[in-house]
mmCIF file of C-alpha atoms and ligand atoms in Angstrom:
data_model
loop_
_atom_site.group_PDB
_atom_site.id
_atom_site.type_symbol
_atom_site.label_atom_id
_atom_site.label_comp_id
_atom_site.label_asym_id
_atom_site.label_seq_id
_atom_site.Cartn_x
_atom_site.Cartn_y
_atom_site.Cartn_z
ATOM 1 C CA MET N 1 91.260 120.546 140.097
ATOM 2 C CA LYS N 2 91.461 123.755 138.058
ATOM 3 C CA ASN N 3 94.766 123.530 136.177
ATOM 4 C CA ILE N 4 95.864 120.257 134.684
ATOM 5 C CA ILE N 5 98.763 119.304 132.436
ATOM 6 C CA VAL N 6 97.963 116.701 129.798
ATOM 7 C CA THR N 7 101.141 115.225 128.371
ATOM 8 C CA GLY N 8 100.764 113.838 124.858
ATOM 9 C CA GLY N 9 97.575 115.878 124.525
ATOM 10 C CA ALA N 10 98.151 116.366 120.786
ATOM 11 C CA GLY N 11 98.149 112.606 120.151
ATOM 12 C CA PHE N 12 95.206 110.273 119.648
ATOM 13 C CA ILE N 13 93.900 109.449 123.129
ATOM 14 C CA GLY N 14 95.363 112.522 124.822
ATOM 15 C CA SER N 15 93.596 114.930 122.444
ATOM 16 C CA ASN N 16 90.322 113.063 122.861
ATOM 17 C CA PHE N 17 90.757 113.487 126.633
ATOM 18 C CA VAL N 18 91.353 117.246 126.205
ATOM 19 C CA HIS N 19 88.150 117.526 124.125
ATOM 20 C CA TYR N 20 86.322 115.527 126.804
ATOM 21 C CA VAL N 21 87.529 117.778 129.656
ATOM 22 C CA VAL N 22 86.698 120.985 127.768
ATOM 23 C CA LYS N 23 83.193 119.683 127.056
ATOM 24 C CA HIS N 24 82.334 118.247 130.471
ATOM 25 C CA HIS N 25 84.356 120.285 133.002
ATOM 26 C CA PRO N 26 84.069 123.987 132.204
ATOM 27 C CA GLU N 27 86.064 125.032 135.280
ATOM 28 C CA VAL N 28 89.238 123.254 134.147
ATOM 29 C CA HIS N 29 92.173 124.795 132.250
ATOM 30 C CA VAL N 30 94.431 122.447 130.322
ATOM 31 C CA THR N 31 98.087 122.828 129.441
ATOM 32 C CA VAL N 32 99.046 120.298 126.802
ATOM 33 C CA LEU N 33 102.725 119.355 126.913
ATOM 34 C CA ASP N 34 103.549 117.612 123.642
ATOM 35 C CA LYS N 35 106.713 117.209 121.608
ATOM 36 C CA LEU N 36 104.699 116.935 118.365
ATOM 37 C CA THR N 37 106.501 113.811 117.167
ATOM 38 C CA TYR N 38 105.222 112.197 113.946
ATOM 39 C CA ALA N 39 102.236 111.026 116.090
ATOM 40 C CA GLY N 40 101.339 114.446 117.506
ATOM 41 C CA ASN N 41 99.290 116.962 115.554
ATOM 42 C CA ARG N 42 98.278 120.446 116.698
ATOM 43 C CA GLU N 43 95.222 120.106 114.432
ATOM 44 C CA ASN N 44 93.852 117.592 116.978
ATOM 45 C CA LEU N 45 93.254 120.571 119.281
ATOM 46 C CA ALA N 46 91.827 122.879 116.605
ATOM 47 C CA GLY N 47 88.595 124.595 117.568
ATOM 48 C CA LEU N 48 89.131 124.303 121.320
ATOM 49 C CA PRO N 49 88.876 127.559 123.301
ATOM 50 C CA THR N 50 92.328 129.149 123.529
ATOM 51 C CA ASP N 51 91.547 130.665 126.923
ATOM 52 C CA ARG N 52 91.128 127.137 128.339
ATOM 53 C CA VAL N 53 93.622 125.048 126.342
ATOM 54 C CA LYS N 54 97.270 125.993 125.848
ATOM 55 C CA LEU N 55 99.743 123.923 123.828
ATOM 56 C CA VAL N 56 103.357 123.901 125.012
ATOM 57 C CA VAL N 57 105.585 122.178 122.468
ATOM 58 C CA GLY N 58 108.293 120.387 124.419
ATOM 59 C CA ASP N 59 109.730 117.127 125.669
ATOM 60 C CA ILE N 60 108.542 115.392 128.855
ATOM 61 C CA ALA N 61 112.190 114.476 129.462
ATOM 62 C CA ASP N 62 113.180 118.186 129.642
ATOM 63 C CA ALA N 63 113.404 118.572 133.436
ATOM 64 C CA GLN N 64 113.649 122.356 133.437
ATOM 65 C CA LEU N 65 110.547 122.802 131.291
ATOM 66 C CA VAL N 66 108.614 120.102 133.160
ATOM 67 C CA ASN N 67 109.486 121.589 136.576
ATOM 68 C CA SER N 68 108.317 125.056 135.540
ATOM 69 C CA LEU N 69 104.991 123.771 134.190
ATOM 70 C CA VAL N 70 104.317 121.414 137.106
ATOM 71 C CA ALA N 71 104.893 124.282 139.562
ATOM 72 C CA GLU N 72 101.718 125.934 138.181
ATOM 73 C CA ALA N 73 99.533 122.785 138.006
ATOM 74 C CA ASP N 74 97.141 120.884 140.270
ATOM 75 C CA ALA N 75 97.588 117.590 138.418
ATOM 76 C CA VAL N 76 99.422 115.881 135.586
ATOM 77 C CA VAL N 77 97.608 113.371 133.371
ATOM 78 C CA HIS N 78 100.338 111.504 131.559
ATOM 79 C CA TYR N 79 99.531 110.194 128.063
ATOM 80 C CA ALA N 80 102.754 111.072 126.198
ATOM 81 C CA ALA N 81 104.528 108.000 124.891
ATOM 82 C CA GLU N 82 105.995 106.308 121.908
ATOM 83 C CA SER N 83 103.011 104.068 121.312
ATOM 84 C CA HIS N 84 103.421 101.829 118.261
ATOM 85 C CA ASN N 85 104.591 98.233 118.763
ATOM 86 C CA ASP N 86 105.889 97.838 115.204
ATOM 87 C CA ASN N 87 108.084 100.938 115.560
ATOM 88 C CA SER N 88 109.505 99.567 118.809
ATOM 89 C CA LEU N 89 110.686 96.478 116.912
ATOM 90 C CA GLN N 90 112.544 98.660 114.372
ATOM 91 C CA ASP N 91 114.139 101.037 116.912
ATOM 92 C CA PRO N 92 113.425 100.720 120.646
ATOM 93 C CA SER N 93 115.548 103.715 121.726
ATOM 94 C CA PRO N 94 112.869 106.470 121.645
ATOM 95 C CA PHE N 95 110.596 104.129 123.627
ATOM 96 C CA ILE N 96 113.160 103.888 126.412
ATOM 97 C CA GLN N 97 113.843 107.632 126.341
ATOM 98 C CA THR N 98 110.234 108.873 126.325
ATOM 99 C CA ASN N 99 108.369 106.115 128.131
ATOM 100 C CA LEU N 100 110.948 105.550 130.883
ATOM 101 C CA VAL N 101 113.156 108.665 131.167
ATOM 102 C CA GLY N 102 110.224 110.957 130.311
ATOM 103 C CA THR N 103 107.980 109.361 132.937
ATOM 104 C CA PHE N 104 110.802 109.546 135.498
ATOM 105 C CA THR N 105 111.204 113.283 134.785
ATOM 106 C CA LEU N 106 107.490 113.910 135.360
ATOM 107 C CA LEU N 107 107.473 111.820 138.542
ATOM 108 C CA GLU N 108 110.371 113.773 139.998
ATOM 109 C CA ALA N 109 108.704 117.104 139.228
ATOM 110 C CA CYS N 110 105.420 115.960 140.805
ATOM 111 C CA ARG N 111 107.272 114.621 143.849
ATOM 112 C CA LEU N 112 109.138 117.902 144.384
ATOM 113 C CA LYS N 113 106.015 120.051 143.957
ATOM 114 C CA GLY N 114 103.536 117.664 145.664
ATOM 115 C CA VAL N 115 101.360 117.479 142.525
ATOM 116 C CA ARG N 116 98.753 114.770 141.774
ATOM 117 C CA PHE N 117 99.833 112.402 138.990
ATOM 118 C CA HIS N 118 97.778 110.033 136.846
ATOM 119 C CA HIS N 119 99.650 107.576 134.669
ATOM 120 C CA VAL N 120 97.923 106.297 131.530
ATOM 121 C CA SER N 121 99.081 102.834 130.579
ATOM 122 C CA THR N 122 98.117 99.802 128.548
ATOM 123 C CA ASP N 123 96.892 96.257 129.155
ATOM 124 C CA GLU N 124 99.850 95.113 127.037
ATOM 125 C CA VAL N 125 102.019 95.202 130.184
ATOM 126 C CA TYR N 126 100.362 91.883 131.142
ATOM 127 C CA GLY N 127 101.462 90.063 127.999
ATOM 128 C CA ASP N 128 98.787 88.002 126.294
ATOM 129 C CA LEU N 129 96.103 85.428 127.107
ATOM 130 C CA PRO N 130 95.186 82.168 125.359
ATOM 131 C CA LEU N 131 92.245 82.299 122.969
ATOM 132 C CA ARG N 132 88.867 81.751 124.643
ATOM 133 C CA GLU N 133 88.356 78.335 122.999
ATOM 134 C CA ASP N 134 91.570 77.095 124.637
ATOM 135 C CA LEU N 135 90.512 78.048 128.177
ATOM 136 C CA PRO N 136 88.482 75.825 130.555
ATOM 137 C CA GLY N 137 86.087 78.691 131.415
ATOM 138 C CA HIS N 138 86.037 79.972 127.806
ATOM 139 C CA GLY N 139 87.432 83.321 128.905
ATOM 140 C CA GLU N 140 85.022 83.822 131.817
ATOM 141 C CA GLY N 141 86.726 81.629 134.456
ATOM 142 C CA PRO N 142 88.879 82.989 137.305
ATOM 143 C CA GLY N 143 92.174 84.402 136.010
ATOM 144 C CA GLU N 144 91.070 84.217 132.383
ATOM 145 C CA LYS N 145 91.010 88.028 131.935
ATOM 146 C CA PHE N 146 93.519 90.649 133.092
ATOM 147 C CA THR N 147 93.000 92.180 136.542
ATOM 148 C CA ASP N 148 95.277 94.506 138.525
ATOM 149 C CA HIS N 149 96.730 91.354 140.159
ATOM 150 C CA THR N 150 97.843 89.745 136.887
ATOM 151 C CA PRO N 151 101.671 89.461 136.847
ATOM 152 C CA TYR N 152 103.485 91.725 134.388
ATOM 153 C CA ASN N 153 104.776 89.849 131.337
ATOM 154 C CA PRO N 154 105.328 92.333 128.471
ATOM 155 C CA SER N 155 106.215 91.010 124.998
ATOM 156 C CA SER N 156 107.585 93.952 122.962
ATOM 157 C CA PRO N 157 109.985 96.843 123.641
ATOM 158 C CA TYR N 158 106.868 99.096 123.660
ATOM 159 C CA SER N 159 104.985 97.093 126.280
ATOM 160 C CA ALA N 160 108.169 96.526 128.320
ATOM 161 C CA SER N 161 108.813 100.272 128.421
ATOM 162 C CA LYS N 162 105.216 100.910 129.531
ATOM 163 C CA ALA N 163 105.532 98.154 132.184
ATOM 164 C CA GLY N 164 108.723 99.816 133.431
ATOM 165 C CA SER N 165 107.008 103.194 133.612
ATOM 166 C CA ASP N 166 104.120 101.680 135.629
ATOM 167 C CA LEU N 167 106.611 100.218 138.102
ATOM 168 C CA LEU N 168 108.351 103.588 138.473
ATOM 169 C CA VAL N 169 104.995 105.148 139.407
ATOM 170 C CA ARG N 170 104.331 102.411 141.971
ATOM 171 C CA ALA N 171 107.780 102.941 143.505
ATOM 172 C CA TRP N 172 107.285 106.735 143.704
ATOM 173 C CA VAL N 173 103.983 106.166 145.527
ATOM 174 C CA ARG N 174 105.495 103.747 148.004
ATOM 175 C CA SER N 175 108.890 105.368 148.569
ATOM 176 C CA PHE N 176 108.009 109.057 148.311
ATOM 177 C CA GLY N 177 104.267 109.171 149.013
ATOM 178 C CA LEU N 178 103.527 110.518 145.518
ATOM 179 C CA GLN N 179 99.783 111.120 145.035
ATOM 180 C CA ALA N 180 99.449 108.913 141.987
ATOM 181 C CA THR N 181 97.109 106.462 140.286
ATOM 182 C CA ILE N 182 97.585 104.199 137.263
ATOM 183 C CA SER N 183 95.155 102.984 134.617
ATOM 184 C CA ASN N 184 95.751 100.167 132.136
ATOM 185 C CA CYS N 185 93.363 100.334 129.225
ATOM 186 C CA SER N 186 92.645 98.018 126.311
ATOM 187 C CA ASN N 187 92.817 98.997 122.608
ATOM 188 C CA ASN N 188 91.130 102.311 121.784
ATOM 189 C CA TYR N 189 89.338 103.321 118.614
ATOM 190 C CA GLY N 190 87.821 106.640 117.552
ATOM 191 C CA PRO N 191 88.765 109.904 115.809
ATOM 192 C CA TYR N 192 92.330 111.326 115.588
ATOM 193 C CA GLN N 193 94.085 107.938 115.700
ATOM 194 C CA HIS N 194 97.284 107.837 113.647
ATOM 195 C CA ILE N 195 96.889 105.900 110.401
ATOM 196 C CA GLU N 196 99.741 103.535 111.290
ATOM 197 C CA LYS N 197 97.350 101.811 113.757
ATOM 198 C CA PHE N 198 95.168 98.836 112.773
ATOM 199 C CA ILE N 199 91.654 100.325 112.391
ATOM 200 C CA PRO N 200 92.599 103.667 110.728
ATOM 201 C CA ARG N 201 95.092 101.892 108.488
ATOM 202 C CA GLN N 202 92.386 99.635 107.076
ATOM 203 C CA ILE N 203 89.847 102.452 106.697
ATOM 204 C CA THR N 204 92.323 104.739 104.925
ATOM 205 C CA ASN N 205 93.543 101.888 102.691
ATOM 206 C CA ILE N 206 89.989 101.405 101.471
ATOM 207 C CA LEU N 207 89.476 105.174 101.073
ATOM 208 C CA SER N 208 92.728 105.302 99.044
ATOM 209 C CA GLY N 209 91.664 102.471 96.738
ATOM 210 C CA GLU N 210 94.188 100.022 98.247
ATOM 211 C CA ARG N 211 93.463 96.547 99.593
ATOM 212 C CA PRO N 212 93.433 96.279 103.404
ATOM 213 C CA LYS N 213 96.183 94.185 105.019
ATOM 214 C CA LEU N 214 95.648 91.571 107.727
ATOM 215 C CA TYR N 215 98.570 90.343 109.867
ATOM 216 C CA GLY N 216 98.861 86.524 109.789
ATOM 217 C CA ASP N 217 95.603 84.590 110.133
ATOM 218 C CA GLY N 218 93.872 87.473 111.934
ATOM 219 C CA LYS N 219 92.906 85.368 114.966
ATOM 220 C CA ASN N 220 94.538 87.805 117.403
ATOM 221 C CA VAL N 221 91.914 89.255 119.741
ATOM 222 C CA ARG N 222 91.816 92.867 120.955
ATOM 223 C CA ASP N 223 89.385 94.189 123.575
ATOM 224 C CA TRP N 224 88.120 97.344 121.821
ATOM 225 C CA ILE N 225 86.951 100.422 123.733
ATOM 226 C CA HIS N 226 85.818 103.767 122.348
ATOM 227 C CA THR N 227 88.299 106.468 123.296
ATOM 228 C CA GLU N 228 85.526 108.592 124.845
ATOM 229 C CA ASP N 229 84.761 105.813 127.350
ATOM 230 C CA HIS N 230 88.486 105.756 128.163
ATOM 231 C CA SER N 231 88.466 109.531 128.764
ATOM 232 C CA ALA N 232 85.490 109.301 131.130
ATOM 233 C CA ALA N 233 87.241 106.557 133.098
ATOM 234 C CA VAL N 234 90.496 108.524 133.389
ATOM 235 C CA TRP N 235 88.629 111.609 134.639
ATOM 236 C CA LEU N 236 86.847 109.495 137.288
ATOM 237 C CA ILE N 237 90.103 107.905 138.459
ATOM 238 C CA LEU N 238 91.844 111.288 138.527
ATOM 239 C CA THR N 239 89.138 112.860 140.669
ATOM 240 C CA LYS N 240 87.778 109.927 142.708
ATOM 241 C CA GLY N 241 90.331 107.110 142.482
ATOM 242 C CA THR N 242 92.224 105.836 145.522
ATOM 243 C CA ILE N 243 95.856 106.981 145.622
ATOM 244 C CA GLY N 244 98.305 104.182 144.889
ATOM 245 C CA GLU N 245 95.702 102.043 143.106
ATOM 246 C CA THR N 246 95.733 100.613 139.605
ATOM 247 C CA TYR N 247 92.465 100.483 137.646
ATOM 248 C CA LEU N 248 91.909 98.421 134.516
ATOM 249 C CA ILE N 249 89.735 100.019 131.838
ATOM 250 C CA GLY N 250 87.912 97.858 129.300
ATOM 251 C CA ALA N 251 84.433 97.635 127.793
ATOM 252 C CA ASP N 252 84.007 93.887 127.095
ATOM 253 C CA GLY N 253 84.795 94.521 123.423
ATOM 254 C CA GLU N 254 86.741 91.390 122.464
ATOM 255 C CA LYS N 255 86.978 90.841 118.709
ATOM 256 C CA ASP N 256 89.545 89.166 116.510
ATOM 257 C CA ASN N 257 91.303 91.260 113.871
ATOM 258 C CA LYS N 258 89.760 89.314 110.999
ATOM 259 C CA THR N 259 86.234 90.055 112.289
ATOM 260 C CA VAL N 260 87.037 93.766 112.705
ATOM 261 C CA LEU N 261 88.521 94.032 109.211
ATOM 262 C CA GLU N 262 85.587 92.222 107.596
ATOM 263 C CA LEU N 263 83.175 94.522 109.471
ATOM 264 C CA ILE N 264 85.042 97.618 108.233
ATOM 265 C CA LEU N 265 84.834 96.324 104.651
ATOM 266 C CA ARG N 266 81.121 95.610 105.007
ATOM 267 C CA LEU N 267 80.381 99.019 106.584
ATOM 268 C CA MET N 268 82.257 100.661 103.699
ATOM 269 C CA GLY N 269 80.190 98.810 101.107
ATOM 270 C CA LYS N 270 82.944 96.396 100.018
ATOM 271 C CA ASP N 271 83.172 92.622 99.714
ATOM 272 C CA ALA N 272 84.142 91.368 103.196
ATOM 273 C CA GLN N 273 86.856 89.107 101.683
ATOM 274 C CA ASP N 274 88.509 91.891 99.705
ATOM 275 C CA TYR N 275 91.837 92.027 101.622
ATOM 276 C CA ASP N 276 95.360 90.528 101.666
ATOM 277 C CA HIS N 277 97.095 88.474 104.339
ATOM 278 C CA VAL N 278 100.559 89.890 105.120
ATOM 279 C CA ASN N 279 103.502 88.938 107.368
ATOM 280 C CA ASP N 280 102.561 88.722 111.026
ATOM 281 C CA ARG N 281 104.228 90.950 113.644
ATOM 282 C CA PRO N 282 107.036 89.033 115.396
ATOM 283 C CA GLY N 283 105.969 88.220 118.978
ATOM 284 C CA HIS N 284 102.373 89.312 118.168
ATOM 285 C CA ASP N 285 100.255 88.995 121.333
ATOM 286 C CA LEU N 286 97.377 86.547 120.877
ATOM 287 C CA ARG N 287 94.569 87.901 123.031
ATOM 288 C CA TYR N 288 93.881 90.753 125.441
ATOM 289 C CA ALA N 289 90.818 90.881 127.702
ATOM 290 C CA ILE N 290 90.088 93.224 130.592
ATOM 291 C CA ASP N 291 88.154 92.565 133.785
ATOM 292 C CA ALA N 292 86.986 96.114 134.678
ATOM 293 C CA THR N 293 84.954 95.065 137.751
ATOM 294 C CA LYS N 294 87.052 97.165 140.146
ATOM 295 C CA LEU N 295 86.524 100.368 138.138
ATOM 296 C CA LYS N 296 82.798 99.698 137.824
ATOM 297 C CA GLU N 297 82.214 98.727 141.459
ATOM 298 C CA GLU N 298 84.501 101.260 143.188
ATOM 299 C CA LEU N 299 83.965 104.285 140.947
ATOM 300 C CA GLY N 300 80.668 103.532 139.206
ATOM 301 C CA TRP N 301 82.103 103.728 135.671
ATOM 302 C CA GLN N 302 80.108 102.217 132.802
ATOM 303 C CA PRO N 303 80.980 102.354 129.108
ATOM 304 C CA GLN N 304 78.530 104.370 126.978
ATOM 305 C CA PHE N 305 79.707 103.158 123.555
ATOM 306 C CA THR N 306 78.438 99.590 123.837
ATOM 307 C CA ASN N 307 77.569 99.119 120.145
ATOM 308 C CA PHE N 308 80.913 98.499 118.414
ATOM 309 C CA GLU N 309 79.414 98.535 114.933
ATOM 310 C CA GLU N 310 77.924 102.008 115.503
ATOM 311 C CA GLY N 311 81.146 103.368 117.018
ATOM 312 C CA LEU N 312 83.120 101.932 114.124
ATOM 313 C CA ALA N 313 80.730 103.444 111.561
ATOM 314 C CA ASP N 314 81.216 106.875 113.223
ATOM 315 C CA THR N 315 84.978 106.395 113.114
ATOM 316 C CA ILE N 316 84.827 105.497 109.409
ATOM 317 C CA ASP N 317 82.786 108.682 108.819
ATOM 318 C CA TRP N 318 85.406 110.730 110.632
ATOM 319 C CA TYR N 319 88.222 109.476 108.361
ATOM 320 C CA MET N 320 86.020 110.003 105.297
ATOM 321 C CA ASN N 321 85.246 113.581 106.330
ATOM 322 C CA ASN N 322 88.800 114.468 107.388
ATOM 323 C CA ARG N 323 90.934 113.330 104.454
ATOM 324 C CA GLU N 324 93.186 116.382 104.750
ATOM 325 C CA TRP N 325 94.093 115.219 108.278
ATOM 326 C CA TRP N 326 95.668 111.941 107.038
ATOM 327 C CA GLN N 327 96.112 111.939 103.265
ATOM 328 C CA ALA N 328 99.567 113.568 103.054
ATOM 329 C CA GLU N 329 101.089 110.896 105.317
ATOM 330 C CA LYS N 330 99.460 107.833 103.790
ATOM 331 C CA ALA N 331 102.091 106.902 101.195
ATOM 332 C CA ALA N 332 104.995 107.148 103.664
ATOM 333 C CA VAL N 333 103.187 105.022 106.286
ATOM 334 C CA GLU N 334 102.442 102.285 103.736
ATOM 335 C CA ALA N 335 106.006 102.394 102.334
ATOM 336 C CA LYS N 336 107.342 101.705 105.829
ATOM 337 C CA TYR N 337 105.027 98.708 106.221
ATOM 338 C CA ALA N 338 105.962 97.447 102.752
ATOM 339 C CA GLU N 339 109.648 97.245 103.792
ATOM 340 C CA ASN N 340 108.604 94.461 106.205
ATOM 341 C CA GLY N 341 106.236 92.727 103.827
ATOM 342 C CA GLN N 342 103.274 94.132 105.744
HETATM 343 N N1 NAD G 401 96.282 103.466 121.551
HETATM 344 C C1 NAD G 401 95.774 102.611 122.426
HETATM 345 O O1 NAD G 401 94.914 101.800 122.067
HETATM 346 C C2 NAD G 401 96.202 102.651 123.881
HETATM 347 C C3 NAD G 401 95.593 101.776 124.791
HETATM 348 C C4 NAD G 401 95.944 101.856 126.135
HETATM 349 C C5 NAD G 401 96.862 102.796 126.559
HETATM 350 N N2 NAD G 401 97.452 103.616 125.659
HETATM 351 C C6 NAD G 401 98.403 104.619 126.149
HETATM 352 O O2 NAD G 401 97.806 105.899 125.966
HETATM 353 C C7 NAD G 401 98.818 106.871 125.707
HETATM 354 C C8 NAD G 401 98.504 107.602 124.425
HETATM 355 O O3 NAD G 401 98.446 106.667 123.341
HETATM 356 P P1 NAD G 401 98.073 107.145 121.875
HETATM 357 O O4 NAD G 401 97.615 105.951 121.145
HETATM 358 O O5 NAD G 401 97.232 108.342 121.970
HETATM 359 O O6 NAD G 401 99.513 107.555 121.340
HETATM 360 P P2 NAD G 401 99.917 108.541 120.148
HETATM 361 O O7 NAD G 401 101.175 107.961 119.593
HETATM 362 O O8 NAD G 401 98.771 108.796 119.238
HETATM 363 O O9 NAD G 401 100.249 109.920 120.874
HETATM 364 C C9 NAD G 401 101.384 110.100 121.677
HETATM 365 C C10 NAD G 401 101.585 111.599 121.863
HETATM 366 O O10 NAD G 401 102.723 111.783 122.738
HETATM 367 C C11 NAD G 401 103.563 112.782 122.171
HETATM 368 N N3 NAD G 401 104.943 112.513 122.609
HETATM 369 C C12 NAD G 401 105.732 111.465 122.247
HETATM 370 N N4 NAD G 401 106.939 111.580 122.839
HETATM 371 C C13 NAD G 401 106.909 112.720 123.587
HETATM 372 C C14 NAD G 401 107.843 113.361 124.432
HETATM 373 N N5 NAD G 401 109.081 112.862 124.622
HETATM 374 N N6 NAD G 401 107.484 114.512 125.051
HETATM 375 C C15 NAD G 401 106.235 115.039 124.852
HETATM 376 N N7 NAD G 401 105.306 114.472 124.048
HETATM 377 C C16 NAD G 401 105.639 113.318 123.427
HETATM 378 C C17 NAD G 401 103.383 112.666 120.668
HETATM 379 O O11 NAD G 401 103.763 113.843 119.986
HETATM 380 C C18 NAD G 401 101.895 112.351 120.568
HETATM 381 O O12 NAD G 401 101.134 113.546 120.512
HETATM 382 C C19 NAD G 401 100.142 106.109 125.687
HETATM 383 O O13 NAD G 401 100.751 106.253 126.938
HETATM 384 C C20 NAD G 401 99.734 104.669 125.437
HETATM 385 O O14 NAD G 401 100.661 103.779 126.015
HETATM 386 C C21 NAD G 401 97.142 103.568 124.322
#
């Protein structure tokens, strides 16, 4: 695999994947196809060798552009998406256009050119799980975590659009023999994440002298994984995964939002109670938890970032040391939240 296209490679997880490939696979050339929406930033690719990484600014739903790029590629790794649940509640239309029509456009190009496709998706397609204390096996019993057999049950326009895109990929594999795999990963943290998202929002609030904001009672559980562990898993699936299979990616990182926020405050030298409760997100999923046994047993993947506190401290350092990356956008992001009492 010498020439790969990474869609959404100027966004959070996509750019981390590009950095990962450049560092670990010196034979690979990457073409990033990214529309540079509010969530994309060419600075995320700064410092990478220009003879190995090329940025093409364009839309994944532009069939002519996509066909011409795919004709030159060995594989497409598809990260591009509208990715923020709260935005999908305000205006779902770009989610339908990019996540469904965009994915369809890529699938058609890969089908016509016989190119390998990997689809990056989310555990949110499965809906949510009860809290551990409400389950007979306390979250460890059969069916108490997501597996690739869990029925789809998305809650928001974002997760519904991702679920739809997953099903398109499955249909293209079955009907057209597309050489494709899918991964559904839990919540990522790490550098380059847009400040609208939970962890960077809290860190940058504190760095800006504002009080952090917690949705509702903060009992909602997310299964945190460092983005570098996600990148390693995607590379393994791309190169060694079985065509047509879905792999779940998660690092046993379940934590409720209140715990994460209080840890951020503590790591930043603040009083752990120094935050405000704000309006909850409508339809807010309660708990996500991934059973990654298949990925570990079939492909030998293991997460490397097993100490959440250390990974979080590194992430805090990154936002402290890269103020120019986020500062200009901070006021506008908070003003948008304030409109909804959040
Ligand atoms: N953030 C998470 O915790 C998480 C977890 C699991 C899976 N995912 C999935 O990983 C992928 C990346 O998520 P992220 O958090 O990095 O998102 P992000 O919003 O940070 O980045 C998305 C990128 O896609 C680009 N993009 C958007 N629409 C486009 C279009 N029409 N054409 C070309 N480029 C376009 C944006 O410019 C941006 O660079 C998404 O598919 C998301 O569903 C995210």
